[in-house]
CSV table of C-alpha atoms in Angstrom, one decimal:
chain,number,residue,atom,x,y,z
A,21,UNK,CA,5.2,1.8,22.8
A,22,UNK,CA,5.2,2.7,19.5
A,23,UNK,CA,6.8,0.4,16.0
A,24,UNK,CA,7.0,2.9,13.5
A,25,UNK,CA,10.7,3.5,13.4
A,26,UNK,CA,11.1,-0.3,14.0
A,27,UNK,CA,9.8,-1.3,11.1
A,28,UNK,CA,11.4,1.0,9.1
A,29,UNK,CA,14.6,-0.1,10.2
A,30,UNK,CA,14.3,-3.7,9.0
A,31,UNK,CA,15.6,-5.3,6.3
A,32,UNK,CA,12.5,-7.2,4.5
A,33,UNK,CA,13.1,-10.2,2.2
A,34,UNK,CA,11.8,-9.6,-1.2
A,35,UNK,CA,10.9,-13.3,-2.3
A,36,UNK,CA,8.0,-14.3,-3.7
A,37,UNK,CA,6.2,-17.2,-2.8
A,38,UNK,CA,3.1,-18.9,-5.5
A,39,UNK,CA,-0.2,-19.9,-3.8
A,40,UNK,CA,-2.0,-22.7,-5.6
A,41,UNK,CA,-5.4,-21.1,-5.1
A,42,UNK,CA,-7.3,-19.5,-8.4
A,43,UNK,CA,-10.2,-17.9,-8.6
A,44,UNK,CA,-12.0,-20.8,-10.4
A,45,UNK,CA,-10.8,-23.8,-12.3
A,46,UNK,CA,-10.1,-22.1,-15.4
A,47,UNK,CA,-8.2,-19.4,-16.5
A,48,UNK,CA,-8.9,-16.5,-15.5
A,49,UNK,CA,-9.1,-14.4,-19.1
A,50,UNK,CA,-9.0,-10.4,-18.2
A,51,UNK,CA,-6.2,-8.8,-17.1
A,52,UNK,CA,-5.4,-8.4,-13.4
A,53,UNK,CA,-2.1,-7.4,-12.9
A,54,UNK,CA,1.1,-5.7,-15.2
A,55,UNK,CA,4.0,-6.1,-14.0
A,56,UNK,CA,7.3,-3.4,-14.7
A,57,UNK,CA,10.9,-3.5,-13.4
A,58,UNK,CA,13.3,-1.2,-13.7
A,59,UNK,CA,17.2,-2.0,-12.5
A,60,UNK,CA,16.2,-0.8,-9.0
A,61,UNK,CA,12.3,-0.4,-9.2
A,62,UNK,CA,9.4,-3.5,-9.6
A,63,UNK,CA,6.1,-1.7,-10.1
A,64,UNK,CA,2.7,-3.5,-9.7
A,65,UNK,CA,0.2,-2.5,-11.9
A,66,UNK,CA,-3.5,-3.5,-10.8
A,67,UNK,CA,-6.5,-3.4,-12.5
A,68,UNK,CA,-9.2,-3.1,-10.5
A,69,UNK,CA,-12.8,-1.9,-10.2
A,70,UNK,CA,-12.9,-0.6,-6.6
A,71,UNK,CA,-10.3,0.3,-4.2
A,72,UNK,CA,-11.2,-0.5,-0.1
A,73,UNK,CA,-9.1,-0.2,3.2
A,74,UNK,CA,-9.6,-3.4,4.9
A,75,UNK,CA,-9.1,-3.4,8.5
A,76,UNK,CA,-8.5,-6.2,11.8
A,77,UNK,CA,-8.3,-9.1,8.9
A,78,UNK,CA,-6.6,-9.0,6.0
A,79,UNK,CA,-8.2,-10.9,2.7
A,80,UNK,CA,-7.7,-14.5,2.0
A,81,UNK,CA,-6.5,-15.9,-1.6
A,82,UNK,CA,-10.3,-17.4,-1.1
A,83,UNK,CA,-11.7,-13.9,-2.2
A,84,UNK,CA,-11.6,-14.2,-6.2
A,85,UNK,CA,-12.8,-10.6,-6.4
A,86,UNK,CA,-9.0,-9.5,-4.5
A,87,UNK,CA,-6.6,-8.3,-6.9
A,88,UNK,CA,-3.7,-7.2,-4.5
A,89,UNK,CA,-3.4,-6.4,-0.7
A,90,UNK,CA,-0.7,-4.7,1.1
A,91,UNK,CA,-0.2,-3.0,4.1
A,92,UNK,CA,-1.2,0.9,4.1
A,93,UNK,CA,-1.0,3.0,6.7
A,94,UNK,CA,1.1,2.9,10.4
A,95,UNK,CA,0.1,0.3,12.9
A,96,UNK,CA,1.1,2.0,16.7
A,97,UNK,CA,1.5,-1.2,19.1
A,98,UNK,CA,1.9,-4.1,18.6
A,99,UNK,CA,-1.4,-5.6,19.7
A,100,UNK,CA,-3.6,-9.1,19.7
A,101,UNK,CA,-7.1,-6.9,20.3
A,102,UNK,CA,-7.7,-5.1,16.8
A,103,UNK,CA,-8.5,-1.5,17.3
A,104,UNK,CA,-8.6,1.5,15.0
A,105,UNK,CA,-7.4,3.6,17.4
A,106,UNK,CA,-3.9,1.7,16.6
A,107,UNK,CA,-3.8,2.9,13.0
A,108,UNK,CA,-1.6,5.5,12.6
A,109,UNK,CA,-3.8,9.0,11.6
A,110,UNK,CA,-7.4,9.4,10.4
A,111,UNK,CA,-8.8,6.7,8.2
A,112,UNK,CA,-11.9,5.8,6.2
A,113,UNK,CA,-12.7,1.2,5.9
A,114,UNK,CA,-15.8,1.1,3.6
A,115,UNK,CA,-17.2,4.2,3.9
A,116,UNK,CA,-16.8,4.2,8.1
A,117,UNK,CA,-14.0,7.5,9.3
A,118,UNK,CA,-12.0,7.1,12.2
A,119,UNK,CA,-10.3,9.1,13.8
A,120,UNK,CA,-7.1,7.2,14.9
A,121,UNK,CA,-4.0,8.1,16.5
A,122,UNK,CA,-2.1,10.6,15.9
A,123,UNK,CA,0.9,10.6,14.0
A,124,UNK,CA,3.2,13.5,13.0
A,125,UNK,CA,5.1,11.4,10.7
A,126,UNK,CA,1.5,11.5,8.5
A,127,UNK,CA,2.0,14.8,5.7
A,128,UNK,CA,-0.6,13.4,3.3
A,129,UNK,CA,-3.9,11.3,2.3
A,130,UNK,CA,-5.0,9.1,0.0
A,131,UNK,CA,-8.6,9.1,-1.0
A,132,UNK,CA,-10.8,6.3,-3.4
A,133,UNK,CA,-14.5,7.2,-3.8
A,134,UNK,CA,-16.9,7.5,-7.3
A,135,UNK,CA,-14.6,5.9,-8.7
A,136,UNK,CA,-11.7,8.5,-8.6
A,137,UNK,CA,-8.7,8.6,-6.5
A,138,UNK,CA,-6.9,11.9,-5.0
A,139,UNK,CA,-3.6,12.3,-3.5
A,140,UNK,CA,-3.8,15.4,-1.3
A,141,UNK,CA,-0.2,17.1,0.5
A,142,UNK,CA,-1.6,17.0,3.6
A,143,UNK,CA,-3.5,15.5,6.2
A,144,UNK,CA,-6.8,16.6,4.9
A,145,UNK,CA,-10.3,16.5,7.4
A,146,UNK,CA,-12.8,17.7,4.9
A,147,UNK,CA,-11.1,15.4,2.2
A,148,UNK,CA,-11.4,12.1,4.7
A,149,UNK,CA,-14.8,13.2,6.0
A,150,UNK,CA,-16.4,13.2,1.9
A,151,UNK,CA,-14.8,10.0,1.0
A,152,UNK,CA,-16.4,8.7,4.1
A,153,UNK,CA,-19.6,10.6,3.3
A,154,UNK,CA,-19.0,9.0,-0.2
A,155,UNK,CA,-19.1,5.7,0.9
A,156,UNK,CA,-15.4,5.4,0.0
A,157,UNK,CA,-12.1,4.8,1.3
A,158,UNK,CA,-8.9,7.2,2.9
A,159,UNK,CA,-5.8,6.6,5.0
A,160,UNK,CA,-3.1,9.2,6.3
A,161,UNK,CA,0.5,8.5,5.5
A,162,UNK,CA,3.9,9.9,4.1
A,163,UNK,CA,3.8,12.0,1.2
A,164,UNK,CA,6.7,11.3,-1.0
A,165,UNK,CA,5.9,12.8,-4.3
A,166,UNK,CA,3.4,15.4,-5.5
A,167,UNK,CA,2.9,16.8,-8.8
A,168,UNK,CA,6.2,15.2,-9.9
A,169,UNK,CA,8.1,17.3,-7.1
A,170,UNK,CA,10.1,16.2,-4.0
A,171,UNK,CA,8.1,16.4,-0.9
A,172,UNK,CA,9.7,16.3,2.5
A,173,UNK,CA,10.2,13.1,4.2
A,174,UNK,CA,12.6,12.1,6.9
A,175,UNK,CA,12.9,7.8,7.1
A,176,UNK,CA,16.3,7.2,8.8
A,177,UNK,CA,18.3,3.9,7.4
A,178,UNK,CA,18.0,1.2,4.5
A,179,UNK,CA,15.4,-0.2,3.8
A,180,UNK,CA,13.2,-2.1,0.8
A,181,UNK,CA,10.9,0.9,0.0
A,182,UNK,CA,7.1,0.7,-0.8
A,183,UNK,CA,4.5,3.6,-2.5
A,184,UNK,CA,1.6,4.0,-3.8
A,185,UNK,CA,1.9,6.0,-6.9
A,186,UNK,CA,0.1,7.7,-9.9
A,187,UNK,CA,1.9,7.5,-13.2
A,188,UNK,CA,0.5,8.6,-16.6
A,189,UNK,CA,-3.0,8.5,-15.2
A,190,UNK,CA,-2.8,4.6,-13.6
A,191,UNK,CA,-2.6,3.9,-10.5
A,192,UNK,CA,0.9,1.2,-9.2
A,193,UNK,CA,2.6,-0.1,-6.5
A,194,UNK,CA,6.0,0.8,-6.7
A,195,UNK,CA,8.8,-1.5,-4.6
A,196,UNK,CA,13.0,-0.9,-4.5
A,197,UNK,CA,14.6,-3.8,-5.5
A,198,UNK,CA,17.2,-4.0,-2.9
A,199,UNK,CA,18.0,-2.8,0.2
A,200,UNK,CA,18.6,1.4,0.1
A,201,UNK,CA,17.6,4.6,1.6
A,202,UNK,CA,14.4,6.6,1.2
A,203,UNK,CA,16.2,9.5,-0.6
A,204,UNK,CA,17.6,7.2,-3.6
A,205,UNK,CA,14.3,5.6,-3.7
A,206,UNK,CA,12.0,8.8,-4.3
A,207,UNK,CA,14.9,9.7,-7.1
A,208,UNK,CA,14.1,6.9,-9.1
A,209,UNK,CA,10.2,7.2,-8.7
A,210,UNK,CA,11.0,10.2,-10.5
A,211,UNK,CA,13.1,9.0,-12.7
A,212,UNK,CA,10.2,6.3,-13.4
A,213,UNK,CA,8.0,9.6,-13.9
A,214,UNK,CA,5.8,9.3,-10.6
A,215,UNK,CA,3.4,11.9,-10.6
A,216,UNK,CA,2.4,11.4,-6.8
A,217,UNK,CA,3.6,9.0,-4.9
A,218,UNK,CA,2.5,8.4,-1.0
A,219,UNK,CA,4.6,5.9,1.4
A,220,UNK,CA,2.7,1.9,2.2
A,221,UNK,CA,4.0,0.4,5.4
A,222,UNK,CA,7.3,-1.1,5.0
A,223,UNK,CA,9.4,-3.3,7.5
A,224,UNK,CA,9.7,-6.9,7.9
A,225,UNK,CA,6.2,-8.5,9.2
A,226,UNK,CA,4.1,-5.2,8.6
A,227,UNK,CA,4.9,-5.6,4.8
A,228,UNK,CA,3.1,-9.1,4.1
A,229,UNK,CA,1.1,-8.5,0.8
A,230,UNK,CA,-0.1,-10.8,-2.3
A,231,UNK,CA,-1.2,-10.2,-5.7
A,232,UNK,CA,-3.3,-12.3,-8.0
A,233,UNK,CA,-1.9,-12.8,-11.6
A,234,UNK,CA,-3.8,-13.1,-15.1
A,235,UNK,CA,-4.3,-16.7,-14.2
A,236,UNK,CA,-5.7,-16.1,-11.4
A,237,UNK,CA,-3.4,-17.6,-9.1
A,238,UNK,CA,-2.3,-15.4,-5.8
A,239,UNK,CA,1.6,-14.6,-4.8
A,240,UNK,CA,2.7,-13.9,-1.5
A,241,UNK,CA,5.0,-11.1,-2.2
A,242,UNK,CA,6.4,-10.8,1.6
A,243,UNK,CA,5.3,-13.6,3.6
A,244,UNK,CA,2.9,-13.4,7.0
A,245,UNK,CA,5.7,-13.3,10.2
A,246,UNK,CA,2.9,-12.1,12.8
A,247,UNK,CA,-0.8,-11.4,13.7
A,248,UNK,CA,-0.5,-7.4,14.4
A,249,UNK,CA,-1.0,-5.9,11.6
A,250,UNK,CA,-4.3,-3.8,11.0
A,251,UNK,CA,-5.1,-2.6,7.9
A,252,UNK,CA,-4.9,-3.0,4.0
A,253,UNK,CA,-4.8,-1.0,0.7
A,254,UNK,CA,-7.2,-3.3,-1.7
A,255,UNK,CA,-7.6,-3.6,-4.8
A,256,UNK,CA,-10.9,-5.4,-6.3
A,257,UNK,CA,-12.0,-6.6,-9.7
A,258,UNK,CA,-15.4,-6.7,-9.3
């Protein structure tokens, strides 16, 4: 049976939670994450080295190196035996493809490799395939902005929205602030002056995410509700 309209459906609570863990005992002195909001927007800023799509366990505050996780692309079933056959459309985790199920909801991809990143309008083979051959990363999902246009997407209900997005040439994490639907969401990604923006997992319990601040200490940005969820958008300082 498949959960992708289920967890689009639910309301997620948006409150953050502080982890005492840090990186080390003292303070952590580059930048790892900006934070921006907007009236209806809070956009995460990361600063990383090296992007990864982590699958069957997500990373622990332990890993100093982590400078955000979230969820990324569809999980099918809900499911205690990982397998990447239950991730929603074809994927690359450290430089390994698979193929995994197939999803018509999926109209775009998201590559990381050489140190570049691509949004591509489409579910793109030979664009998966590289960044695998790259030793990189790739995951299939909603396209919701491309080249500062509209794209398609149909996600019936409210809901607190999640993208990846590109914005003057750095990468974010864009959230809604409140409880709306996907329509008024993509307008103010705009309005924010989203150059691409492609849709993260929403939905109460596939949503748990964290992000480590300039101190190094991690927040739990939507809190763990259950074990199925399979893979992660990652962001390392290395």
């Amino acid at each position: 049976m498949m959960f992708l309209l289920v967890g689009l459906l639910i309301l997620v609570g948006c409150d953050e939670q502080r982890v005492a863990e840090t990186t080390s005992q003292e303070t952590v002195q580059e930048t790892l994450m900006e934070i921006d909001t907007t009236q209806n927007l809070m956009v995460y800023f990361p600063q990383f080295t090296y992007i990864d799509l982590v699958c069957a366990e997500m990373p622990h505050f332990s890993d100093g190196s982590v400078v955000m996780c979230l969820a990324a692309a569809f999980t099918g079933e809900r499911s205690n035996l990982f397998s990447h056959d239950n991730i929603a459309g074809q994927h690359v985790a450290s430089g390994v493809f698979h193929k995994g199920y197939k999803c018509p909801a999926n109209t775009g991809t998201f590559t990381f490799h050489d140190g570049q990143w691509n949004f591509i309008p489409s579910v793109n083979t030979d664009s998966i395939t590289h960044a695998a051959d790259a030793n990189g990363m790739a995951f299939s999902q909603i396209m919701l902005i491309y080249k500062g246009y509209n794209c398609k997407a149909h996600v019936k209900g409210r809901n607190l929205f999640r993208a990846l997005c590109e914005k003057d040439g750095r990468l974010c994490i864009a959230e809604s602030r409140r409880q709306q639907d996907l329509n008024f969401f993509v307008q103010n990604l705009l309005r924010y002056g989203m150059k691409h923006a492609i849709y993260l997992q929403p939905g109460k319990g596939w949503n748990y995410s964290w992000y480590r601040d300039n101190a190094g200490v991690a927040h739990i940005m939507h809190p763990k509700v259950h074990n199925y969820s399979t893979n992660w958008l990652t962001f390392y300082q290395l």
